[in-house]
Amino acid sequence: MRAQPPPSHALPWLLGALVVAFGVPLGAEAPRVHALTDVKIVVAPGQVIAKGTVVLRDGVIEAVGAAVTPPPDARIWKFENATVYPGLIDLYSPRPWPKDDPADAKAAHPNPLVRPERSLAPYVADDDKAGRYREAGFTTVLAVPADGLVRGRGALVNLGAGSAADNLLFERFTQTVALDTSAEDGYPNSLMGAIALARQTFLDAQWYQKAQEAYKRKPSQRRPPLDAALTALGPAALGKETVIFEAGDGGIDAILRAGGFAKELGLDAWIVGNGSEYQRLSLVEALGRPVVLPLNFPDTPTAGSDELDMELDTLRHWDLAPANPKALAGTKLKVAYSAFGLSTPKDLHKRLATAIGRGLTADQALAALTTIPAKLAGIEDRAGTLAVGKMANLIVVDGELFQEATAIREVWVDGERFEIKERKPAEVEPAGTWELTVDAGGQQIPATVEITGKVPSLAGTMTVMGQKMTLSSVEVSGKAVEFSFEGGGAGMPGLFTLTMNLDGDRASGTGSGPPGPFTFRGQRTSSPAADAPPQAPQEVSR
């Protein structure tokens, strides 16, 4: 029998129960004060505190040091053999444009590959992608458009829960260009055509800005027609906004081509490399451009029936690519690492372990994921190191980073804790309605969880005291279902995370939120299969 919602006269009792259980007034902001104690602290590359405490308050680092005493209102987190690092930053995280993007219906440029007026900011909230990056220790990424030639503006975001507005650091940040983009049906259909179109577009934007300035100086002349694409591209075309060039898989030629293009047009450019920089290192260094370096080293090549058929260049690149990060670290270039091109961001640590084995130092690796990208992005005053006044973006690791099997325990984003758990192959399908009883400090509180879809594409809601909240993520690991939600709908702001262990249609588990930990138990009262009407037999034509 499905549990009924509590009668209206019972709600005051339930509200009182939550206040007693959690000690937080309903509707009030839960205390966001935490102290991570007895931890090794890597304040910055080369700066280590052997044992100390980090205090976080309202999403900001309040204190860090060996002699720090946790404040009396802090929740204490004690660790053994744990190291705290600054949160990692990835400056190249491509995202596809939504298919129903209204900007496509009113495109400002006649060629569909040129969309500089588009801004990715409204679409960067992606709980699944954010979770995958957090598993690797990332707390901030530059989300950029993935499609087109002149692709539009990216957005610099933290990887916390909630909407894009909750996590945006810079709403419009950089233009993205991929010179090797060609149209499947139309112009440009060659590399030469793509470069010509990109060059003409930037030259047009430069001219358009000059025309607008001339009109402002003398408004009695004919007014230039409004062009949204050239207006948006103007700052980048004049060197006032960064342009990111994606070199793709075009080898060293693509890197040098992007650098030459930027120099010709006077652009402030970064280059997303492709691992071939070591082949013409002096020429790459001469470009003087920051490099965002993916660490997608080539897989071990396999020979066919005749081993002599294998290309020597393929073998040479496979052997030398892992030493590329070390080679770039020896130049004067600013180099930031990226998980771009990897099957999952957490594979980055294995690749860095390989690069460290080829001469890269751990401090160089950490700098390329913290201080260097923070400076490039203009957020060195609030990210990149563990210092008082900076964002409470940090990671807690068993042992050290950049191991073959780096064990990241927790990631904190803006002072919100995300526990990182090892993912196992799914053994259950949790879709259905689950009636739960939450035990919060001895008080029994009914709740309903409804999960839809099939692994791995799951979604759902949680209803407490008649208030329905959307689950921000639903994932399955073995027989456990892990989900989270923002508790503001129930009058308790903050992120709640729950792990529901399944035994058939029975459930039990634990959860945590800003007020504290709790347990729960319950059962599945209906499932999609049970609720679905029987299918009528279908005729088979012969």
Coordinates of C-alpha atoms in Angstrom, one line a residue:
M1 CA 0.0 0.0 0.0
R2 CA 1.4 3.4 -1.0
A3 CA 1.9 5.7 1.9
Q4 CA -0.4 8.7 2.1
P5 CA 0.9 12.3 2.5
P6 CA 0.7 13.6 6.0
P7 CA -2.4 15.6 6.9
S8 CA -2.1 19.3 7.0
H9 CA -2.3 19.4 10.8
A10 CA 0.8 17.1 10.9
L11 CA 3.0 19.5 9.0
P12 CA 3.8 21.7 12.0
W13 CA 4.9 18.6 13.9
L14 CA 7.2 17.6 11.0
L15 CA 8.7 21.0 10.8
G16 CA 9.4 20.9 14.5
A17 CA 10.9 17.5 14.1
L18 CA 13.3 18.8 11.5
V19 CA 14.3 21.7 13.7
V20 CA 14.9 19.4 16.6
A21 CA 16.7 16.8 14.5
F22 CA 19.0 19.1 12.6
G23 CA 19.1 22.2 14.9
V24 CA 18.5 24.5 12.0
P25 CA 15.4 26.8 11.6
L26 CA 13.4 25.9 8.6
G27 CA 13.8 28.5 5.8
A28 CA 17.1 29.7 7.3
E29 CA 20.4 29.2 5.6
A30 CA 22.2 26.3 7.1
P31 CA 25.6 27.1 8.7
R32 CA 28.3 26.7 6.1
V33 CA 31.3 26.5 8.4
H34 CA 33.7 23.5 8.1
A35 CA 37.1 22.6 9.4
L36 CA 39.2 20.0 7.7
T37 CA 41.7 18.9 10.4
D38 CA 44.9 16.7 10.6
V39 CA 45.6 16.9 6.9
K40 CA 48.6 17.5 4.8
I41 CA 48.0 20.8 2.9
V42 CA 49.5 21.6 -0.5
V43 CA 49.0 25.3 -0.4
A44 CA 50.5 25.8 -3.9
P45 CA 53.0 24.0 -6.0
G46 CA 56.1 23.6 -3.9
Q47 CA 54.4 25.0 -0.7
V48 CA 53.4 22.2 1.7
I49 CA 52.2 22.2 5.3
A50 CA 52.9 18.7 6.8
K51 CA 49.9 18.7 9.1
G52 CA 47.3 21.4 9.6
T53 CA 43.7 22.7 9.3
V54 CA 41.7 24.4 6.6
V55 CA 38.6 26.4 7.7
L56 CA 35.8 27.2 5.2
R57 CA 33.1 29.7 5.9
D58 CA 30.3 30.6 3.5
G59 CA 32.1 29.2 0.5
V60 CA 35.4 31.0 1.2
I61 CA 38.6 29.9 2.8
E62 CA 38.7 31.5 6.3
A63 CA 42.0 30.1 7.6
V64 CA 44.7 27.6 6.6
G65 CA 47.8 26.6 8.5
A66 CA 49.6 24.3 10.9
A67 CA 48.4 26.2 14.1
V68 CA 44.8 27.0 13.1
T69 CA 42.2 26.2 15.8
P70 CA 38.7 25.3 14.3
P71 CA 36.1 27.9 15.3
P72 CA 33.4 26.7 17.7
D73 CA 30.6 26.9 15.1
A74 CA 32.5 24.7 12.5
R75 CA 31.6 21.2 11.6
I76 CA 34.8 19.1 12.1
W77 CA 36.1 16.7 9.4
K78 CA 39.0 14.5 10.5
F79 CA 41.1 12.5 8.2
E80 CA 43.9 10.0 8.2
N81 CA 46.7 10.0 5.6
A82 CA 44.9 12.6 3.5
T83 CA 46.2 15.5 1.5
V84 CA 44.3 18.7 0.6
Y85 CA 45.0 20.3 -2.7
P86 CA 43.6 23.4 -4.5
G87 CA 40.8 22.5 -6.9
L88 CA 41.9 21.7 -10.4
I89 CA 41.0 24.0 -13.3
D90 CA 40.4 22.9 -16.9
L91 CA 40.4 25.6 -19.6
Y92 CA 38.9 23.6 -22.4
S93 CA 35.7 21.6 -21.9
P94 CA 33.7 21.5 -25.2
R95 CA 29.9 21.3 -25.0
P96 CA 27.5 20.8 -27.9
W97 CA 24.9 23.4 -28.6
P98 CA 21.3 22.4 -27.8
K99 CA 19.3 21.3 -30.8
D100 CA 16.5 23.8 -30.0
D101 CA 18.9 26.8 -29.5
P102 CA 16.8 29.8 -30.6
A103 CA 20.0 31.5 -31.8
D104 CA 20.1 29.2 -34.8
A105 CA 16.7 30.4 -36.0
K106 CA 18.0 34.0 -36.2
A107 CA 21.6 33.4 -37.2
A108 CA 23.4 36.7 -37.8
H109 CA 26.0 35.3 -40.3
P110 CA 25.0 33.7 -43.7
N111 CA 27.3 30.8 -43.1
P112 CA 26.1 28.3 -40.4
L113 CA 29.6 27.6 -39.3
V114 CA 30.1 31.2 -38.1
R115 CA 28.3 31.9 -34.9
P116 CA 30.3 34.3 -32.8
E117 CA 27.2 35.9 -31.3
R118 CA 26.2 32.7 -29.5
S119 CA 26.9 32.4 -25.8
L120 CA 27.2 29.0 -24.1
A121 CA 26.5 30.3 -20.6
P122 CA 22.7 29.4 -20.4
Y123 CA 23.5 25.8 -21.3
V124 CA 26.5 25.0 -19.1
A125 CA 24.6 23.3 -16.2
D126 CA 25.2 19.6 -16.8
D127 CA 25.1 17.6 -13.6
D128 CA 26.5 14.4 -15.2
K129 CA 29.4 16.2 -16.8
A130 CA 30.1 18.2 -13.6
G131 CA 30.1 14.9 -11.6
R132 CA 32.6 13.3 -14.0
Y133 CA 35.0 16.3 -13.7
R134 CA 34.7 16.4 -9.9
E135 CA 35.7 12.7 -9.9
A136 CA 39.0 13.9 -11.4
G137 CA 39.4 16.7 -8.8
F138 CA 38.3 19.6 -11.1
T139 CA 36.3 22.4 -9.5
T140 CA 36.3 24.9 -12.3
V141 CA 36.2 24.6 -16.1
L142 CA 36.0 26.8 -19.1
A143 CA 33.0 25.4 -21.0
V144 CA 33.4 26.2 -24.8
P145 CA 31.2 25.6 -27.8
A146 CA 32.0 22.3 -29.6
D147 CA 30.6 22.9 -33.0
G148 CA 31.5 25.2 -35.9
L149 CA 34.3 27.2 -37.3
V150 CA 33.9 30.5 -35.4
R151 CA 32.0 29.0 -32.5
G152 CA 31.0 31.7 -30.1
R153 CA 31.7 32.5 -26.5
G154 CA 32.4 30.1 -23.7
A155 CA 31.7 30.5 -20.0
L156 CA 34.0 30.0 -16.9
V157 CA 32.0 28.0 -14.3
N158 CA 32.5 26.3 -11.0
L159 CA 31.3 22.7 -10.9
G160 CA 28.9 22.9 -8.0
A161 CA 25.3 21.8 -7.8
G162 CA 22.5 24.0 -9.0
S163 CA 21.9 26.2 -12.0
A164 CA 24.3 27.8 -14.3
A165 CA 23.7 31.1 -12.6
D166 CA 24.8 29.6 -9.3
N167 CA 28.1 28.6 -10.7
L168 CA 29.1 31.2 -13.3
L169 CA 32.3 33.1 -12.8
F170 CA 32.4 34.8 -16.2
E171 CA 29.3 34.6 -18.4
R172 CA 31.0 35.5 -21.7
F173 CA 34.6 34.4 -21.8
T174 CA 36.7 33.8 -25.0
Q175 CA 35.8 33.1 -28.6
T176 CA 36.5 29.6 -29.9
V177 CA 37.8 28.8 -33.4
A178 CA 38.7 25.6 -35.1
L179 CA 40.4 26.3 -38.5
D180 CA 40.1 22.8 -39.8
T181 CA 36.2 22.7 -39.7
S182 CA 34.5 22.0 -43.0
A183 CA 30.9 21.8 -44.0
E184 CA 29.4 18.4 -44.9
D185 CA 27.4 20.0 -47.6
G186 CA 28.4 23.5 -48.7
Y187 CA 31.1 26.0 -48.1
P188 CA 33.8 25.6 -46.9
N189 CA 34.6 22.1 -47.9
S190 CA 38.4 22.3 -47.6
L191 CA 41.0 23.5 -45.1
M192 CA 41.9 26.4 -47.4
G193 CA 38.3 27.4 -47.6
A194 CA 37.9 27.2 -43.8
I195 CA 40.9 29.5 -43.2
A196 CA 39.7 31.9 -45.9
L197 CA 36.3 32.2 -44.3
A198 CA 37.7 32.6 -40.8
R199 CA 40.2 35.3 -41.9
Q200 CA 37.5 37.2 -43.8
T201 CA 35.2 37.1 -40.8
F202 CA 37.8 38.5 -38.5
L203 CA 38.7 41.2 -41.0
D204 CA 35.1 42.1 -41.4
A205 CA 34.7 42.4 -37.6
Q206 CA 37.7 44.7 -37.5
W207 CA 36.3 46.9 -40.2
Y208 CA 32.9 46.9 -38.6
Q209 CA 34.3 48.1 -35.3
K210 CA 36.2 50.9 -37.1
A211 CA 33.0 51.8 -38.9
Q212 CA 31.0 52.0 -35.7
E213 CA 33.7 54.2 -34.1
A214 CA 33.7 56.5 -37.1
Y215 CA 29.9 56.8 -36.9
K216 CA 30.1 57.7 -33.2
R217 CA 32.6 60.5 -34.0
K218 CA 30.4 61.8 -36.8
P219 CA 26.8 60.7 -36.5
S220 CA 25.7 62.9 -39.4
Q221 CA 26.9 60.3 -41.8
R222 CA 25.1 57.1 -42.9
R223 CA 24.8 54.7 -39.9
P224 CA 26.3 51.2 -40.4
P225 CA 23.7 48.4 -40.4
L226 CA 23.5 46.4 -37.2
D227 CA 25.3 43.0 -37.5
A228 CA 25.1 40.9 -34.3
A229 CA 27.8 38.5 -35.5
L230 CA 30.4 41.2 -36.2
T231 CA 29.5 43.1 -33.1
A232 CA 30.1 40.0 -30.9
L233 CA 33.3 39.1 -32.6
G234 CA 34.6 42.7 -32.5
P235 CA 36.5 42.6 -29.1
A236 CA 38.3 39.4 -30.2
A237 CA 39.1 40.8 -33.6
L238 CA 40.7 43.8 -32.0
G239 CA 42.8 41.8 -29.6
K240 CA 40.6 42.7 -26.5
E241 CA 39.2 39.3 -25.9
T242 CA 41.0 35.9 -26.0
V243 CA 40.5 33.6 -28.9
I244 CA 41.0 29.9 -28.3
F245 CA 42.2 28.0 -31.4
E246 CA 41.6 24.2 -31.3
A247 CA 44.4 22.5 -33.2
G248 CA 42.5 19.2 -33.4
D249 CA 44.4 16.2 -34.7
G250 CA 46.2 18.2 -37.4
G251 CA 49.6 17.6 -35.9
I252 CA 52.3 20.2 -35.5
D253 CA 51.2 22.0 -38.7
A254 CA 47.8 22.8 -37.2
I255 CA 49.5 24.4 -34.1
L256 CA 51.8 26.5 -36.2
R257 CA 49.0 27.5 -38.5
A258 CA 46.8 28.7 -35.6
G259 CA 49.8 30.7 -34.3
G260 CA 50.4 32.3 -37.6
F261 CA 46.8 33.1 -38.1
A262 CA 46.7 34.9 -34.7
K263 CA 49.9 36.8 -35.4
E264 CA 48.7 38.0 -38.8
L265 CA 45.4 39.4 -37.4
G266 CA 46.9 40.7 -34.1
L267 CA 44.7 38.4 -31.9
D268 CA 45.2 37.6 -28.2
A269 CA 45.2 33.8 -28.7
W270 CA 45.6 30.5 -26.8
I271 CA 46.2 27.3 -28.6
V272 CA 44.7 24.0 -27.6
G273 CA 47.5 21.7 -28.6
N274 CA 47.5 18.1 -29.7
G275 CA 50.6 16.5 -28.2
S276 CA 52.9 17.1 -31.2
E277 CA 54.5 20.3 -29.8
Y278 CA 57.8 18.5 -29.1
Q279 CA 58.3 18.0 -32.9
R280 CA 59.0 21.7 -33.5
L281 CA 59.4 22.9 -30.0
S282 CA 61.5 26.0 -30.8
L283 CA 58.9 27.2 -33.4
V284 CA 56.0 26.6 -30.9
E285 CA 57.9 28.5 -28.2
A286 CA 58.5 31.3 -30.7
L287 CA 54.7 31.7 -31.1
G288 CA 54.7 33.0 -27.5
R289 CA 51.1 31.8 -27.1
P290 CA 49.7 30.0 -24.0
V291 CA 49.1 26.4 -24.7
V292 CA 46.2 24.4 -23.3
L293 CA 47.6 20.9 -23.5
P294 CA 45.3 17.8 -23.7
L295 CA 47.0 14.7 -22.3
N296 CA 45.4 12.2 -24.6
F297 CA 48.6 10.3 -25.4
P298 CA 48.3 7.7 -28.3
D299 CA 47.3 4.2 -27.4
T300 CA 49.9 1.4 -27.9
P301 CA 49.9 0.7 -31.6
T302 CA 49.1 -2.7 -32.8
A303 CA 50.6 -4.4 -35.8
G304 CA 48.6 -6.2 -38.4
S305 CA 49.7 -9.5 -40.1
D306 CA 52.9 -7.8 -41.2
E307 CA 54.7 -5.8 -38.5
L308 CA 56.7 -4.0 -41.2
D309 CA 53.5 -2.3 -42.3
M310 CA 53.5 -0.1 -39.2
E311 CA 54.5 3.5 -39.9
L312 CA 57.7 4.6 -38.2
D313 CA 56.1 8.0 -37.4
T314 CA 53.3 6.2 -35.6
L315 CA 55.8 4.3 -33.4
R316 CA 57.9 7.4 -32.8
H317 CA 55.0 9.5 -31.7
W318 CA 53.7 6.8 -29.4
D319 CA 57.1 6.7 -27.8
L320 CA 57.7 10.4 -27.5
A321 CA 54.3 11.9 -26.8
P322 CA 54.4 11.1 -23.0
A323 CA 57.6 13.3 -22.8
N324 CA 55.8 16.2 -24.5
P325 CA 54.6 17.8 -21.2
K326 CA 58.2 17.8 -19.8
A327 CA 59.4 19.3 -23.0
L328 CA 56.9 22.2 -22.9
A329 CA 57.6 22.7 -19.2
G330 CA 61.2 23.6 -20.2
T331 CA 60.0 26.5 -22.3
K332 CA 58.9 30.0 -21.3
L333 CA 55.3 29.2 -22.4
K334 CA 52.4 29.2 -20.1
V335 CA 51.0 25.7 -20.3
A336 CA 47.8 24.5 -18.7
Y337 CA 46.6 20.9 -18.9
S338 CA 43.2 19.7 -20.0
A339 CA 41.2 16.4 -19.9
F340 CA 39.9 17.2 -23.4
G341 CA 40.0 14.1 -25.6
L342 CA 40.1 11.6 -22.8
S343 CA 37.2 9.1 -22.4
T344 CA 36.7 10.3 -18.9
P345 CA 38.4 13.2 -17.0
K346 CA 39.8 11.0 -14.3
D347 CA 42.0 9.3 -16.8
L348 CA 44.1 12.5 -16.6
H349 CA 45.8 11.2 -13.5
K350 CA 47.1 8.0 -15.2
R351 CA 48.4 10.1 -18.1
L352 CA 50.2 12.5 -15.7
A353 CA 51.7 9.6 -13.8
T354 CA 53.1 8.5 -17.1
A355 CA 54.4 12.0 -17.9
I356 CA 56.0 12.2 -14.4
G357 CA 57.8 8.9 -15.2
R358 CA 59.2 10.7 -18.3
G359 CA 60.7 13.6 -16.4
L360 CA 57.8 16.0 -15.5
T361 CA 57.7 16.9 -11.8
A362 CA 54.6 16.7 -9.6
D363 CA 54.9 20.5 -8.9
Q364 CA 55.0 21.2 -12.6
A365 CA 51.9 19.1 -13.1
L366 CA 50.1 20.7 -10.3
A367 CA 50.9 24.2 -11.5
A368 CA 49.6 23.4 -15.0
L369 CA 46.2 22.5 -13.3
T370 CA 46.0 25.2 -10.7
T371 CA 48.1 28.4 -10.6
I372 CA 48.8 28.7 -14.4
P373 CA 45.1 28.3 -15.6
A374 CA 43.9 30.5 -12.7
K375 CA 46.2 33.3 -14.0
L376 CA 45.3 32.8 -17.6
A377 CA 41.6 33.0 -16.7
G378 CA 42.1 36.1 -14.6
I379 CA 41.0 34.4 -11.3
E380 CA 44.3 34.1 -9.5
D381 CA 42.9 36.3 -6.8
R382 CA 40.3 33.7 -5.9
A383 CA 41.5 30.3 -7.2
G384 CA 44.6 28.2 -7.8
T385 CA 46.0 28.1 -4.3
L386 CA 44.7 27.5 -0.8
A387 CA 44.8 31.0 0.7
V388 CA 42.6 33.1 3.0
G389 CA 39.8 34.8 1.0
K390 CA 39.9 32.5 -2.0
M391 CA 37.0 30.3 -3.1
A392 CA 36.6 27.2 -1.0
N393 CA 37.5 25.0 -4.0
L394 CA 39.7 22.1 -2.9
I395 CA 40.1 18.3 -3.1
V396 CA 40.9 15.7 -0.5
V397 CA 43.1 12.8 -1.7
D398 CA 44.3 9.6 -0.1
G399 CA 48.0 10.0 -0.4
E400 CA 49.1 12.0 -3.4
L401 CA 47.8 13.2 -6.7
F402 CA 48.9 12.0 -10.1
Q403 CA 49.2 8.3 -9.3
E404 CA 48.2 5.4 -11.5
A405 CA 45.2 5.0 -9.2
T406 CA 44.7 8.4 -7.6
A407 CA 42.1 8.1 -4.8
I408 CA 40.1 11.3 -4.5
R409 CA 37.9 11.2 -1.4
E410 CA 36.1 14.5 -1.6
V411 CA 35.8 17.6 -3.7
W412 CA 34.6 20.9 -2.3
V413 CA 33.2 23.6 -4.6
D414 CA 32.3 26.9 -3.1
G415 CA 32.3 25.3 0.3
E416 CA 29.9 22.5 -0.7
R417 CA 31.1 19.0 -0.1
F418 CA 30.9 16.3 -2.8
E419 CA 31.9 12.8 -1.7
I420 CA 33.6 10.8 -4.5
K421 CA 32.9 7.1 -4.5
E422 CA 34.3 4.4 -6.6
R423 CA 31.9 3.5 -9.4
K424 CA 31.0 -0.2 -10.0
P425 CA 29.0 -1.7 -12.9
A426 CA 25.3 -1.3 -12.3
E427 CA 23.6 -4.4 -10.9
V428 CA 20.1 -2.9 -10.4
E429 CA 17.5 -0.8 -12.3
P430 CA 16.0 1.5 -9.6
A431 CA 13.1 3.1 -11.6
G432 CA 9.9 3.3 -9.7
T433 CA 8.4 4.8 -6.7
W434 CA 10.1 4.4 -3.3
E435 CA 8.5 5.2 0.0
L436 CA 11.1 6.0 2.6
T437 CA 11.2 6.8 6.3
V438 CA 14.0 9.2 7.2
D439 CA 15.5 8.8 10.7
A440 CA 16.8 12.3 11.6
G441 CA 18.0 12.5 15.1
G442 CA 15.3 10.0 16.3
Q443 CA 12.5 11.7 14.4
Q444 CA 10.7 9.7 11.7
I445 CA 10.0 11.7 8.5
P446 CA 8.3 10.2 5.5
A447 CA 9.6 10.9 2.0
T448 CA 8.9 9.7 -1.5
V449 CA 11.5 9.2 -4.2
E450 CA 10.3 8.7 -7.8
I451 CA 13.0 7.5 -10.3
T452 CA 12.4 7.3 -14.1
G453 CA 14.5 6.0 -17.0
K454 CA 17.1 3.2 -17.2
V455 CA 20.7 3.1 -16.3
P456 CA 22.7 5.3 -17.0
S457 CA 20.0 7.8 -18.1
L458 CA 18.1 8.3 -14.8
A459 CA 16.2 11.2 -13.4
G460 CA 13.8 11.7 -10.5
T461 CA 12.2 13.7 -7.8
M462 CA 12.1 13.6 -4.0
T463 CA 9.0 14.7 -2.0
V464 CA 9.2 15.7 1.6
M465 CA 6.3 17.3 3.5
G466 CA 4.4 17.8 0.3
Q467 CA 7.3 19.7 -1.3
K468 CA 8.7 18.0 -4.5
M469 CA 12.3 18.6 -5.4
T470 CA 14.1 17.6 -8.6
L471 CA 17.0 15.3 -8.2
S472 CA 20.1 17.0 -9.6
S473 CA 21.8 13.6 -10.3
V474 CA 21.0 9.9 -10.1
E475 CA 23.7 7.3 -10.6
V476 CA 24.0 3.6 -9.9
S477 CA 27.1 1.9 -8.5
G478 CA 26.7 -1.9 -8.0
K479 CA 23.4 -2.2 -6.0
A480 CA 23.6 1.3 -4.7
V481 CA 21.7 4.3 -6.0
E482 CA 23.3 7.7 -5.4
F483 CA 21.3 10.8 -5.8
S484 CA 21.3 14.4 -4.7
F485 CA 18.9 17.4 -4.5
E486 CA 18.8 21.0 -3.4
G487 CA 16.8 21.1 -0.2
G488 CA 15.5 24.7 -0.5
G489 CA 12.1 23.4 -1.6
A490 CA 11.7 21.8 1.9
G491 CA 12.9 24.9 3.7
M492 CA 16.4 23.6 4.2
P493 CA 18.8 25.3 1.7
G494 CA 21.8 23.3 0.7
L495 CA 22.8 20.2 -1.2
F496 CA 21.6 16.8 0.2
T497 CA 23.2 13.6 -1.0
L498 CA 21.8 10.1 -0.4
T499 CA 23.0 6.6 -1.0
M500 CA 20.2 4.0 -1.3
N501 CA 21.3 0.4 -1.1
L502 CA 18.8 -2.0 -2.8
D503 CA 17.9 -5.5 -1.9
G504 CA 15.1 -6.4 -4.4
D505 CA 12.3 -3.9 -3.6
R506 CA 13.7 -3.0 -0.2
A507 CA 16.0 0.0 0.4
S508 CA 18.2 1.3 3.2
G509 CA 20.9 3.9 3.3
T510 CA 22.5 7.0 4.6
G511 CA 22.5 10.6 3.6
S512 CA 24.1 13.9 4.5
G513 CA 23.3 17.6 4.1
P514 CA 24.3 20.9 5.5
P515 CA 22.5 20.2 8.8
G516 CA 24.2 16.8 9.3
P517 CA 24.0 13.0 8.5
F518 CA 20.9 10.8 8.6
T519 CA 19.7 7.3 7.8
F520 CA 16.6 6.0 6.0
R521 CA 14.8 2.8 5.0
G522 CA 11.9 1.9 2.8
Q523 CA 10.6 -0.1 -0.1
R524 CA 9.6 0.2 -3.8
T525 CA 5.8 0.5 -4.0
S526 CA 5.5 0.5 -7.8
S527 CA 7.7 0.2 -10.8
P528 CA 7.3 1.2 -14.5
A529 CA 6.9 -2.4 -15.5
A530 CA 4.1 -3.0 -13.0
D531 CA 2.3 0.3 -13.8
A532 CA 2.5 -0.1 -17.6
P533 CA -0.7 -1.3 -19.3
P534 CA -0.4 -4.6 -21.1
Q535 CA 0.6 -4.4 -24.8
A536 CA -1.8 -5.6 -27.3
P537 CA -0.5 -8.4 -29.6
Q538 CA 0.8 -7.0 -32.9
E539 CA 0.3 -8.7 -36.3
V540 CA 3.4 -9.6 -38.2
S541 CA 3.3 -9.1 -41.9
R542 CA 5.0 -11.5 -44.2

